[in-house]
mmCIF file of C-alpha atoms and ligand atoms in Angstrom:
data_model
loop_
_atom_site.group_PDB
_atom_site.id
_atom_site.type_symbol
_atom_site.label_atom_id
_atom_site.label_comp_id
_atom_site.label_asym_id
_atom_site.label_seq_id
_atom_site.Cartn_x
_atom_site.Cartn_y
_atom_site.Cartn_z
ATOM 1 C CA UNK Q 1 128.445 -48.549 -91.417
ATOM 2 C CA UNK Q 2 132.007 -50.167 -89.870
ATOM 3 C CA UNK Q 3 131.923 -51.074 -86.497
ATOM 4 C CA UNK Q 4 134.629 -52.701 -84.379
ATOM 5 C CA UNK Q 5 134.336 -54.611 -80.982
ATOM 6 C CA UNK Q 6 136.904 -55.080 -78.786
ATOM 7 C CA UNK Q 7 135.889 -58.339 -76.757
ATOM 8 C CA UNK Q 8 136.453 -61.394 -74.611
ATOM 9 C CA UNK Q 9 134.798 -64.619 -74.197
ATOM 10 C CA UNK Q 10 131.783 -65.275 -72.418
ATOM 11 C CA UNK Q 11 130.511 -61.462 -71.943
ATOM 12 C CA UNK Q 12 131.851 -60.541 -75.002
ATOM 13 C CA UNK Q 13 129.775 -63.494 -76.824
ATOM 14 C CA UNK Q 14 126.195 -62.071 -75.870
ATOM 15 C CA UNK Q 15 127.261 -58.434 -76.512
ATOM 16 C CA UNK Q 16 128.481 -59.554 -80.038
ATOM 17 C CA UNK Q 17 125.724 -61.748 -80.687
ATOM 18 C CA UNK Q 18 123.438 -58.002 -79.811
ATOM 19 C CA UNK Q 19 125.658 -56.232 -82.096
ATOM 20 C CA UNK Q 20 125.349 -58.618 -85.358
ATOM 21 C CA UNK Q 21 121.524 -58.775 -84.334
ATOM 22 C CA UNK Q 22 120.851 -55.121 -84.004
ATOM 23 C CA UNK Q 23 123.225 -54.468 -87.228
ATOM 24 C CA UNK Q 24 120.579 -56.968 -89.166
ATOM 25 C CA UNK Q 25 117.669 -54.758 -88.060
ATOM 26 C CA UNK Q 26 118.971 -51.282 -88.258
ATOM 27 C CA UNK Q 27 121.074 -51.655 -91.890
ATOM 28 C CA UNK Q 28 119.438 -54.879 -93.617
ATOM 29 C CA UNK Q 29 121.028 -56.033 -96.523
ATOM 30 C CA UNK Q 30 118.251 -57.782 -97.740
ATOM 31 C CA UNK Q 31 118.701 -61.547 -97.075
ATOM 32 C CA UNK Q 32 118.509 -61.864 -93.115
ATOM 33 C CA UNK Q 33 122.309 -60.260 -92.519
ATOM 34 C CA UNK Q 34 123.784 -56.899 -92.504
ATOM 35 C CA UNK Q 35 125.315 -53.834 -94.933
ATOM 36 C CA UNK Q 36 127.349 -53.281 -91.259
ATOM 37 C CA UNK Q 37 130.407 -54.748 -90.891
ATOM 38 C CA UNK Q 38 131.303 -55.692 -87.767
ATOM 39 C CA UNK Q 39 134.961 -56.816 -86.594
ATOM 40 C CA UNK Q 40 135.961 -57.994 -83.245
ATOM 41 C CA UNK Q 41 139.253 -57.989 -81.912
ATOM 42 C CA UNK Q 42 139.516 -61.006 -79.336
ATOM 43 C CA UNK Q 43 141.639 -61.516 -76.309
ATOM 44 C CA UNK Q 44 144.202 -63.807 -76.741
ATOM 45 C CA UNK Q 45 145.294 -63.798 -73.500
ATOM 46 C CA UNK Q 46 143.478 -66.805 -72.181
ATOM 47 C CA UNK Q 47 145.275 -68.937 -74.562
ATOM 48 C CA UNK Q 48 147.343 -71.958 -73.743
ATOM 49 C CA UNK Q 49 149.392 -74.892 -74.967
ATOM 50 C CA UNK Q 50 147.540 -77.848 -72.666
ATOM 51 C CA UNK Q 51 148.113 -82.006 -74.084
ATOM 52 C CA UNK Q 52 150.153 -80.808 -76.823
ATOM 53 C CA UNK Q 53 147.365 -78.819 -78.344
ATOM 54 C CA UNK Q 54 146.623 -75.024 -78.488
ATOM 55 C CA UNK Q 55 143.673 -73.921 -77.121
ATOM 56 C CA UNK Q 56 142.477 -70.183 -77.592
ATOM 57 C CA UNK Q 57 139.255 -69.940 -75.530
ATOM 58 C CA UNK Q 58 138.136 -66.275 -75.702
ATOM 59 C CA UNK Q 59 138.161 -66.837 -79.719
ATOM 60 C CA UNK Q 60 136.418 -70.357 -79.344
ATOM 61 C CA UNK Q 61 133.446 -68.853 -77.273
ATOM 62 C CA UNK Q 62 132.896 -66.310 -80.141
ATOM 63 C CA UNK Q 63 133.405 -68.824 -82.438
ATOM 64 C CA UNK Q 64 130.563 -71.027 -81.422
ATOM 65 C CA UNK Q 65 128.668 -68.905 -80.228
ATOM 66 C CA UNK Q 66 128.336 -67.122 -82.910
ATOM 67 C CA UNK Q 67 127.771 -70.526 -84.598
ATOM 68 C CA UNK Q 68 124.953 -71.185 -82.503
ATOM 69 C CA UNK Q 69 126.721 -74.456 -81.459
ATOM 70 C CA UNK Q 70 128.079 -73.580 -78.177
ATOM 71 C CA UNK Q 71 127.232 -74.610 -74.861
ATOM 72 C CA UNK Q 72 124.698 -71.984 -73.172
ATOM 73 C CA UNK Q 73 124.970 -72.800 -70.112
ATOM 74 C CA UNK Q 74 128.615 -73.438 -69.066
ATOM 75 C CA UNK Q 75 129.078 -70.363 -71.405
ATOM 76 C CA UNK Q 76 132.374 -72.232 -73.287
ATOM 77 C CA UNK Q 77 133.065 -74.929 -75.356
ATOM 78 C CA UNK Q 78 130.277 -76.932 -77.586
ATOM 79 C CA UNK Q 79 126.401 -78.082 -77.298
ATOM 80 C CA UNK Q 80 125.996 -81.780 -76.946
ATOM 81 C CA UNK Q 81 129.714 -82.087 -75.695
ATOM 82 C CA UNK Q 82 131.221 -85.754 -74.829
ATOM 83 C CA UNK Q 83 134.182 -86.095 -72.923
ATOM 84 C CA UNK Q 84 135.964 -89.802 -73.577
ATOM 85 C CA UNK Q 85 138.826 -88.379 -74.776
ATOM 86 C CA UNK Q 86 139.243 -86.246 -71.534
ATOM 87 C CA UNK Q 87 138.650 -89.404 -69.572
ATOM 88 C CA UNK Q 88 141.852 -90.748 -71.154
ATOM 89 C CA UNK Q 89 143.862 -88.124 -70.761
ATOM 90 C CA UNK Q 90 143.008 -88.044 -67.217
ATOM 91 C CA UNK Q 91 144.184 -91.521 -66.881
ATOM 92 C CA UNK Q 92 147.037 -90.882 -68.764
ATOM 93 C CA UNK Q 93 147.902 -87.833 -66.842
ATOM 94 C CA UNK Q 94 148.057 -85.651 -69.693
ATOM 95 C CA UNK Q 95 147.114 -82.005 -69.461
ATOM 96 C CA UNK Q 96 144.821 -80.622 -66.776
ATOM 97 C CA UNK Q 97 142.372 -82.623 -64.027
ATOM 98 C CA UNK Q 98 140.649 -79.666 -63.515
ATOM 99 C CA UNK Q 99 140.532 -78.237 -67.206
ATOM 100 C CA UNK Q 100 137.980 -80.840 -69.337
ATOM 101 C CA UNK Q 101 138.815 -80.946 -73.188
ATOM 102 C CA UNK Q 102 135.523 -82.190 -74.745
ATOM 103 C CA UNK Q 103 135.556 -84.225 -77.914
ATOM 104 C CA UNK Q 104 134.516 -81.953 -79.871
ATOM 105 C CA UNK Q 105 136.304 -78.874 -78.615
ATOM 106 C CA UNK Q 106 139.289 -81.299 -79.076
ATOM 107 C CA UNK Q 107 138.645 -81.310 -82.960
ATOM 108 C CA UNK Q 108 138.935 -77.431 -82.747
ATOM 109 C CA UNK Q 109 142.145 -77.426 -81.042
ATOM 110 C CA UNK Q 110 143.497 -80.774 -83.051
ATOM 111 C CA UNK Q 111 142.478 -78.534 -86.429
ATOM 112 C CA UNK Q 112 144.238 -75.355 -84.966
ATOM 113 C CA UNK Q 113 147.306 -77.058 -83.604
ATOM 114 C CA UNK Q 114 147.768 -78.907 -86.691
ATOM 115 C CA UNK Q 115 147.741 -75.660 -88.940
ATOM 116 C CA UNK Q 116 149.964 -74.100 -86.796
ATOM 117 C CA UNK Q 117 152.327 -76.822 -86.893
ATOM 118 C CA UNK Q 118 152.229 -76.247 -90.954
ATOM 119 C CA UNK Q 119 153.480 -72.828 -90.389
ATOM 120 C CA UNK Q 120 149.937 -70.876 -90.363
ATOM 121 C CA UNK Q 121 149.937 -68.248 -88.093
ATOM 122 C CA UNK Q 122 147.093 -67.967 -85.294
ATOM 123 C CA UNK Q 123 145.360 -65.015 -87.867
ATOM 124 C CA UNK Q 124 145.397 -67.565 -90.574
ATOM 125 C CA UNK Q 125 143.618 -70.368 -88.477
ATOM 126 C CA UNK Q 126 141.227 -67.887 -86.903
ATOM 127 C CA UNK Q 127 140.445 -67.209 -90.475
ATOM 128 C CA UNK Q 128 140.182 -71.083 -91.637
ATOM 129 C CA UNK Q 129 138.515 -71.768 -88.469
ATOM 130 C CA UNK Q 130 135.261 -68.915 -89.009
ATOM 131 C CA UNK Q 131 135.093 -70.115 -92.581
ATOM 132 C CA UNK Q 132 133.027 -73.651 -91.574
ATOM 133 C CA UNK Q 133 130.238 -71.522 -90.489
ATOM 134 C CA UNK Q 134 128.420 -67.552 -91.741
ATOM 135 C CA UNK Q 135 129.151 -65.727 -88.765
ATOM 136 C CA UNK Q 136 128.421 -62.617 -89.675
ATOM 137 C CA UNK Q 137 131.301 -61.000 -88.408
ATOM 138 C CA UNK Q 138 134.890 -60.827 -88.474
ATOM 139 C CA UNK Q 139 137.024 -62.672 -85.543
ATOM 140 C CA UNK Q 140 140.728 -61.321 -85.120
ATOM 141 C CA UNK Q 141 142.859 -62.386 -82.585
ATOM 142 C CA UNK Q 142 144.354 -58.876 -81.038
ATOM 143 C CA UNK Q 143 147.675 -60.499 -81.890
ATOM 144 C CA UNK Q 144 149.699 -63.392 -83.183
ATOM 145 C CA UNK Q 145 152.132 -63.136 -80.489
ATOM 146 C CA UNK Q 146 151.941 -66.035 -77.817
ATOM 147 C CA UNK Q 147 150.725 -63.369 -74.464
ATOM 148 C CA UNK Q 148 149.459 -65.901 -72.392
ATOM 149 C CA UNK Q 149 148.106 -63.846 -68.549
ATOM 150 C CA UNK Q 150 150.471 -64.918 -65.972
ATOM 151 C CA UNK Q 151 148.790 -64.653 -62.947
ATOM 152 C CA UNK Q 152 151.235 -63.844 -59.761
ATOM 153 C CA UNK Q 153 149.728 -64.939 -56.232
ATOM 154 C CA UNK Q 154 151.027 -64.860 -52.637
ATOM 155 C CA UNK Q 155 152.877 -68.378 -51.691
ATOM 156 C CA UNK Q 156 154.189 -68.995 -48.200
ATOM 157 C CA UNK Q 157 156.495 -72.072 -49.495
ATOM 158 C CA UNK Q 158 158.104 -69.940 -52.201
ATOM 159 C CA UNK Q 159 161.673 -68.480 -51.259
ATOM 160 C CA UNK Q 160 160.263 -64.970 -52.264
ATOM 161 C CA UNK Q 161 156.926 -65.941 -51.336
ATOM 162 C CA UNK Q 162 155.072 -65.348 -54.806
ATOM 163 C CA UNK Q 163 154.243 -67.866 -57.000
ATOM 164 C CA UNK Q 164 153.181 -67.549 -60.797
ATOM 165 C CA UNK Q 165 150.779 -69.289 -62.650
ATOM 166 C CA UNK Q 166 148.992 -69.767 -66.097
ATOM 167 C CA UNK Q 167 145.363 -67.596 -65.814
ATOM 168 C CA UNK Q 168 143.885 -70.963 -66.999
ATOM 169 C CA UNK Q 169 145.169 -72.617 -64.001
ATOM 170 C CA UNK Q 170 144.153 -69.573 -61.295
ATOM 171 C CA UNK Q 171 140.645 -69.844 -62.848
ATOM 172 C CA UNK Q 172 139.537 -72.884 -63.001
ATOM 173 C CA UNK Q 173 141.746 -75.109 -61.001
ATOM 174 C CA UNK Q 174 141.219 -72.207 -57.945
ATOM 175 C CA UNK Q 175 138.312 -70.391 -58.935
ATOM 176 C CA UNK Q 176 140.117 -67.258 -58.670
ATOM 177 C CA UNK Q 177 140.261 -67.796 -54.996
ATOM 178 C CA UNK Q 178 143.684 -66.977 -54.696
ATOM 179 C CA UNK Q 179 144.142 -63.422 -54.426
ATOM 180 C CA UNK Q 180 145.921 -61.797 -57.473
ATOM 181 C CA UNK Q 181 148.833 -59.452 -56.854
ATOM 182 C CA UNK Q 182 149.659 -58.999 -60.158
ATOM 183 C CA UNK Q 183 148.794 -59.963 -63.881
ATOM 184 C CA UNK Q 184 151.134 -60.478 -66.647
ATOM 185 C CA UNK Q 185 151.246 -61.039 -70.195
ATOM 186 C CA UNK Q 186 154.274 -62.866 -71.623
ATOM 187 C CA UNK Q 187 156.086 -61.542 -74.636
ATOM 188 C CA UNK Q 188 154.510 -58.202 -74.487
ATOM 189 C CA UNK Q 189 158.016 -56.427 -75.424
ATOM 190 C CA UNK Q 190 157.880 -58.085 -79.042
ATOM 191 C CA UNK Q 191 154.147 -58.705 -79.629
ATOM 192 C CA UNK Q 192 152.546 -56.176 -81.767
ATOM 193 C CA UNK Q 193 148.798 -56.056 -83.298
ATOM 194 C CA UNK Q 194 147.756 -58.931 -85.383
ATOM 195 C CA UNK Q 195 146.956 -57.869 -89.184
ATOM 196 C CA UNK Q 196 144.134 -56.090 -90.039
ATOM 197 C CA UNK Q 197 143.307 -54.990 -85.879
ATOM 198 C CA UNK Q 198 145.024 -51.395 -86.560
ATOM 199 C CA UNK Q 199 143.150 -50.715 -89.891
ATOM 200 C CA UNK Q 200 139.821 -52.118 -88.346
ATOM 201 C CA UNK Q 201 140.088 -49.595 -85.056
ATOM 202 C CA UNK Q 202 141.425 -46.592 -86.962
ATOM 203 C CA UNK Q 203 139.101 -47.469 -90.083
ATOM 204 C CA UNK Q 204 135.784 -48.082 -88.038
ATOM 205 C CA UNK Q 205 132.752 -45.474 -87.732
ATOM 206 C CA UNK Q 206 132.132 -47.078 -84.114
ATOM 207 C CA UNK Q 207 134.127 -48.576 -81.668
ATOM 208 C CA UNK Q 208 132.938 -50.789 -79.041
ATOM 209 C CA UNK Q 209 133.997 -51.694 -75.843
ATOM 210 C CA UNK Q 210 132.544 -54.699 -75.129
ATOM 211 C CA UNK Q 211 130.998 -55.870 -71.099
ATOM 212 C CA UNK Q 212 134.701 -58.126 -70.875
ATOM 213 C CA UNK Q 213 137.210 -58.372 -67.734
ATOM 214 C CA UNK Q 214 138.617 -54.953 -67.934
ATOM 215 C CA UNK Q 215 141.734 -56.490 -66.942
ATOM 216 C CA UNK Q 216 142.787 -59.722 -68.406
ATOM 217 C CA UNK Q 217 140.451 -59.228 -71.826
ATOM 218 C CA UNK Q 218 140.213 -55.558 -72.565
ATOM 219 C CA UNK Q 219 143.060 -54.995 -70.805
ATOM 220 C CA UNK Q 220 145.275 -57.604 -72.384
ATOM 221 C CA UNK Q 221 143.985 -55.961 -75.813
ATOM 222 C CA UNK Q 222 145.167 -52.823 -75.176
ATOM 223 C CA UNK Q 223 148.583 -53.849 -73.727
ATOM 224 C CA UNK Q 224 149.295 -55.409 -77.241
ATOM 225 C CA UNK Q 225 151.799 -52.451 -78.309
ATOM 226 C CA UNK Q 226 149.810 -50.382 -80.899
ATOM 227 C CA UNK Q 227 146.210 -51.259 -80.139
ATOM 228 C CA UNK Q 228 145.720 -48.481 -77.079
ATOM 229 C CA UNK Q 229 147.235 -46.053 -79.344
ATOM 230 C CA UNK Q 230 144.949 -46.760 -82.780
ATOM 231 C CA UNK Q 231 142.043 -46.826 -79.815
ATOM 232 C CA UNK Q 232 142.915 -43.325 -78.960
ATOM 233 C CA UNK Q 233 143.759 -42.097 -82.303
ATOM 234 C CA UNK Q 234 140.522 -43.389 -84.004
ATOM 235 C CA UNK Q 235 138.207 -40.798 -85.832
ATOM 236 C CA UNK Q 236 135.427 -43.196 -84.398
ATOM 237 C CA UNK Q 237 133.631 -42.350 -81.373
ATOM 238 C CA UNK Q 238 134.617 -45.158 -78.681
ATOM 239 C CA UNK Q 239 131.788 -46.447 -76.273
ATOM 240 C CA UNK Q 240 132.147 -48.778 -73.489
ATOM 241 C CA UNK Q 241 129.973 -50.985 -71.777
ATOM 242 C CA UNK Q 242 130.442 -51.325 -68.139
ATOM 243 C CA UNK Q 243 130.807 -55.148 -66.931
ATOM 244 C CA UNK Q 244 129.884 -54.429 -63.102
ATOM 245 C CA UNK Q 245 126.211 -53.701 -62.535
ATOM 246 C CA UNK Q 246 125.357 -52.465 -58.991
ATOM 247 C CA UNK Q 247 128.914 -53.533 -57.902
ATOM 248 C CA UNK Q 248 129.047 -56.885 -59.036
ATOM 249 C CA UNK Q 249 130.404 -58.744 -61.727
ATOM 250 C CA UNK Q 250 127.506 -60.358 -64.463
ATOM 251 C CA UNK Q 251 129.690 -63.165 -64.949
ATOM 252 C CA UNK Q 252 133.233 -64.308 -64.557
ATOM 253 C CA UNK Q 253 135.721 -63.171 -62.411
ATOM 254 C CA UNK Q 254 136.679 -59.345 -63.112
ATOM 255 C CA UNK Q 255 135.920 -58.746 -59.194
ATOM 256 C CA UNK Q 256 139.187 -60.991 -58.483
ATOM 257 C CA UNK Q 257 140.929 -58.807 -61.126
ATOM 258 C CA UNK Q 258 140.043 -55.399 -60.611
ATOM 259 C CA UNK Q 259 142.251 -55.300 -56.952
ATOM 260 C CA UNK Q 260 145.211 -56.365 -58.381
ATOM 261 C CA UNK Q 261 145.028 -52.953 -60.703
ATOM 262 C CA UNK Q 262 143.642 -50.955 -57.648
ATOM 263 C CA UNK Q 263 140.463 -50.333 -59.232
ATOM 264 C CA UNK Q 264 137.130 -50.902 -57.104
ATOM 265 C CA UNK Q 265 134.403 -53.308 -58.370
ATOM 266 C CA UNK Q 266 131.574 -50.575 -59.461
ATOM 267 C CA UNK Q 267 130.671 -49.138 -62.788
ATOM 268 C CA UNK Q 268 132.101 -45.622 -61.988
ATOM 269 C CA UNK Q 269 134.993 -46.782 -60.908
ATOM 270 C CA UNK Q 270 136.251 -48.809 -64.335
ATOM 271 C CA UNK Q 271 134.650 -46.032 -66.360
ATOM 272 C CA UNK Q 272 137.410 -43.826 -64.639
ATOM 273 C CA UNK Q 273 140.107 -46.318 -65.178
ATOM 274 C CA UNK Q 274 139.163 -46.604 -68.817
ATOM 275 C CA UNK Q 275 139.100 -42.904 -68.852
ATOM 276 C CA UNK Q 276 137.986 -40.300 -71.408
ATOM 277 C CA UNK Q 277 139.826 -40.065 -74.099
ATOM 278 C CA UNK Q 278 139.793 -36.548 -73.919
ATOM 279 C CA UNK Q 279 141.635 -36.357 -70.728
ATOM 280 C CA UNK Q 280 144.004 -39.216 -72.074
ATOM 281 C CA UNK Q 281 142.020 -42.350 -71.667
ATOM 282 C CA UNK Q 282 140.718 -44.677 -73.826
ATOM 283 C CA UNK Q 283 136.751 -44.323 -74.430
ATOM 284 C CA UNK Q 284 134.505 -41.426 -74.817
ATOM 285 C CA UNK Q 285 131.301 -42.475 -74.098
ATOM 286 C CA UNK Q 286 130.553 -45.148 -71.123
ATOM 287 C CA UNK Q 287 127.380 -47.305 -70.454
ATOM 288 C CA UNK Q 288 126.081 -48.170 -67.202
ATOM 289 C CA UNK Q 289 123.063 -50.220 -65.723
ATOM 290 C CA UNK Q 290 120.057 -48.176 -64.351
ATOM 291 C CA UNK Q 291 121.144 -49.562 -60.787
ATOM 292 C CA UNK Q 292 124.336 -47.155 -61.409
ATOM 293 C CA UNK Q 293 122.581 -44.458 -62.367
ATOM 294 C CA UNK Q 294 123.724 -42.002 -59.957
ATOM 295 C CA UNK Q 295 127.480 -42.464 -61.534
ATOM 296 C CA UNK Q 296 126.574 -41.182 -64.538
ATOM 297 C CA UNK Q 297 127.014 -37.214 -63.071
ATOM 298 C CA UNK Q 298 130.555 -37.791 -61.367
ATOM 299 C CA UNK Q 299 131.756 -39.746 -64.897
ATOM 300 C CA UNK Q 300 130.105 -36.591 -67.156
ATOM 301 C CA UNK Q 301 133.103 -34.570 -64.843
ATOM 302 C CA UNK Q 302 135.715 -36.769 -65.762
ATOM 303 C CA UNK Q 303 134.918 -36.108 -69.623
ATOM 304 C CA UNK Q 304 132.696 -39.123 -70.457
ATOM 305 C CA UNK Q 305 129.734 -39.001 -71.953
ATOM 306 C CA UNK Q 306 127.947 -41.062 -69.498
ATOM 307 C CA UNK Q 307 124.085 -42.987 -69.723
ATOM 308 C CA UNK Q 308 122.274 -45.438 -67.881
ATOM 309 C CA UNK Q 309 120.496 -47.824 -69.577
ATOM 310 C CA UNK Q 310 119.331 -51.970 -69.011
ATOM 311 C CA UNK Q 311 122.627 -53.393 -69.190
ATOM 312 C CA UNK Q 312 121.429 -57.705 -68.367
ATOM 313 C CA UNK Q 313 121.456 -59.094 -71.654
ATOM 314 C CA UNK Q 314 119.162 -62.018 -71.082
ATOM 315 C CA UNK Q 315 118.259 -62.816 -74.598
ATOM 316 C CA UNK Q 316 118.663 -61.498 -77.966
ATOM 317 C CA UNK Q 317 116.064 -59.667 -77.834
ATOM 318 C CA UNK Q 318 118.045 -57.445 -74.455
ATOM 319 C CA UNK Q 319 121.345 -57.652 -76.445
ATOM 320 C CA UNK Q 320 120.400 -56.147 -79.585
ATOM 321 C CA UNK Q 321 118.752 -53.442 -77.561
ATOM 322 C CA UNK Q 322 121.624 -52.653 -75.244
ATOM 323 C CA UNK Q 323 123.878 -52.906 -78.870
ATOM 324 C CA UNK Q 324 121.533 -50.323 -79.875
ATOM 325 C CA UNK Q 325 122.180 -48.114 -77.093
ATOM 326 C CA UNK Q 326 125.902 -48.102 -77.534
ATOM 327 C CA UNK Q 327 125.259 -47.722 -81.302
ATOM 328 C CA UNK Q 328 122.986 -44.666 -80.371
ATOM 329 C CA UNK Q 329 125.327 -43.192 -77.942
ATOM 330 C CA UNK Q 330 128.077 -43.299 -80.803
ATOM 331 C CA UNK Q 331 126.133 -41.444 -82.730
ATOM 332 C CA UNK Q 332 125.671 -38.521 -80.600
ATOM 333 C CA UNK Q 333 129.199 -38.589 -79.842
ATOM 334 C CA UNK Q 334 129.728 -38.273 -83.562
ATOM 335 C CA UNK Q 335 127.174 -35.499 -83.985
ATOM 336 C CA UNK Q 336 128.863 -33.276 -80.823
ATOM 337 C CA UNK Q 337 132.386 -34.128 -82.541
ATOM 338 C CA UNK Q 338 131.130 -33.087 -85.754
ATOM 339 C CA UNK Q 339 129.166 -30.606 -84.242
ATOM 340 C CA UNK Q 340 132.189 -28.983 -82.305
ATOM 341 C CA UNK Q 341 134.574 -29.602 -85.428
ATOM 342 C CA UNK Q 342 131.759 -27.352 -87.414
ATOM 343 C CA UNK Q 343 131.928 -24.628 -85.092
ATOM 344 C CA UNK Q 344 135.587 -24.268 -85.241
HETATM 345 N N1 LIG V 401 136.413 -73.146 -67.590
HETATM 346 C C1 LIG V 401 136.247 -74.067 -66.527
HETATM 347 O O1 LIG V 401 135.708 -73.349 -65.664
HETATM 348 N N2 LIG V 401 136.710 -75.161 -66.521
HETATM 349 C C2 LIG V 401 136.951 -76.062 -67.342
HETATM 350 O O2 LIG V 401 137.304 -76.973 -67.228
HETATM 351 C C3 LIG V 401 137.060 -75.383 -68.721
HETATM 352 C C4 LIG V 401 137.432 -75.617 -70.003
HETATM 353 C C5 LIG V 401 137.891 -74.721 -71.581
HETATM 354 C C6 LIG V 401 138.424 -75.479 -72.411
HETATM 355 C C7 LIG V 401 138.358 -75.201 -73.781
HETATM 356 C C8 LIG V 401 137.884 -73.687 -72.960
HETATM 357 O O3 LIG V 401 138.057 -72.817 -74.295
HETATM 358 C C9 LIG V 401 137.355 -73.019 -72.196
HETATM 359 C C10 LIG V 401 137.312 -73.676 -71.159
HETATM 360 N N3 LIG V 401 136.651 -73.426 -69.925
HETATM 361 C C11 LIG V 401 136.666 -73.923 -68.990
HETATM 362 C C12 LIG V 401 136.353 -71.730 -69.992
HETATM 363 C C13 LIG V 401 137.640 -70.882 -69.925
HETATM 364 O O4 LIG V 401 138.023 -70.824 -68.425
HETATM 365 C C14 LIG V 401 137.205 -69.630 -70.311
HETATM 366 O O5 LIG V 401 136.653 -69.598 -71.439
HETATM 367 C C15 LIG V 401 137.624 -67.967 -70.162
HETATM 368 O O6 LIG V 401 138.886 -68.464 -70.450
HETATM 369 C C16 LIG V 401 137.965 -67.119 -69.086
HETATM 370 O O7 LIG V 401 137.503 -66.398 -68.809
#
């Protein structure tokens, strides 16, 4: 069983841990792991250069969470972190005072930057970093091109009344409080999927879209030329999980991003936004929370196979249960599709 997951950082980490756990339960390999293979296509739009080092926040959130060394409260960075270097950087006025680089976390950024300076690609760096811990899944950056997300906001002090800033400043300094006019990926014109990404999507038995930010995480991944096409053309069923429950984001700032693309902050609107593959969209199945069960009927009319299940991931068991629901919906879609083929 080969599963590929499109994921961002914080919401993605919980979901991917659930997928890993559920695969170990369904397809045990006899020594605690899984005979299934899970590949995660990781959003790289949150990435940035800061204080001379290259940060890849979503990749690092997945790496630390899957390795069990993450700060579970904050949702990013390392457990047991200290901030001695960050205090010095603030004294020197290097980096951003509102963006904390922990000492252990800096170890990762320094290793990554050292390898990049030796000529390694972000994909090669990602492979080296995840060799340190047996994660049980493979993490692939969506692209090796720097596509750092920029946010356009209104600014009366600017001549044209607008200002652009890195997504991380918009989120960590302003807490997404500045209304976003537009999100833009840099270098999209010469970006392409990282090695292994298209092959993973096309070669899967199931593609899952994690309950990550539809704009700056999933949206960024599928904006890389070639990735949306791979998802639309894969023979695997494509099942998405709503990041919105009862009209509210579960974590993060998707509610501050969705208005910029004209999408309401509802499970139904995001499902419609991704769209049914049979109607030119991205997904086949869409899981909403029981609180949004009323969305199932209207979503079904758009060509999606929608289902309402418990979406809250409070712990490993609930995360694994959600992953199981997504895998089951994928099986239903596959049987349905093959059923359709056999009647042809
Ligand atoms: N998020 C914050 O809200 N404040 C921070 O100071 C901060 C530092 C930070 C350092 C490294 C890293 O990988 C992530 C960090 N984040 C911080 C989280 C980051 O903004 C998020 O992980 C995502 O990029 C946004 O979803």
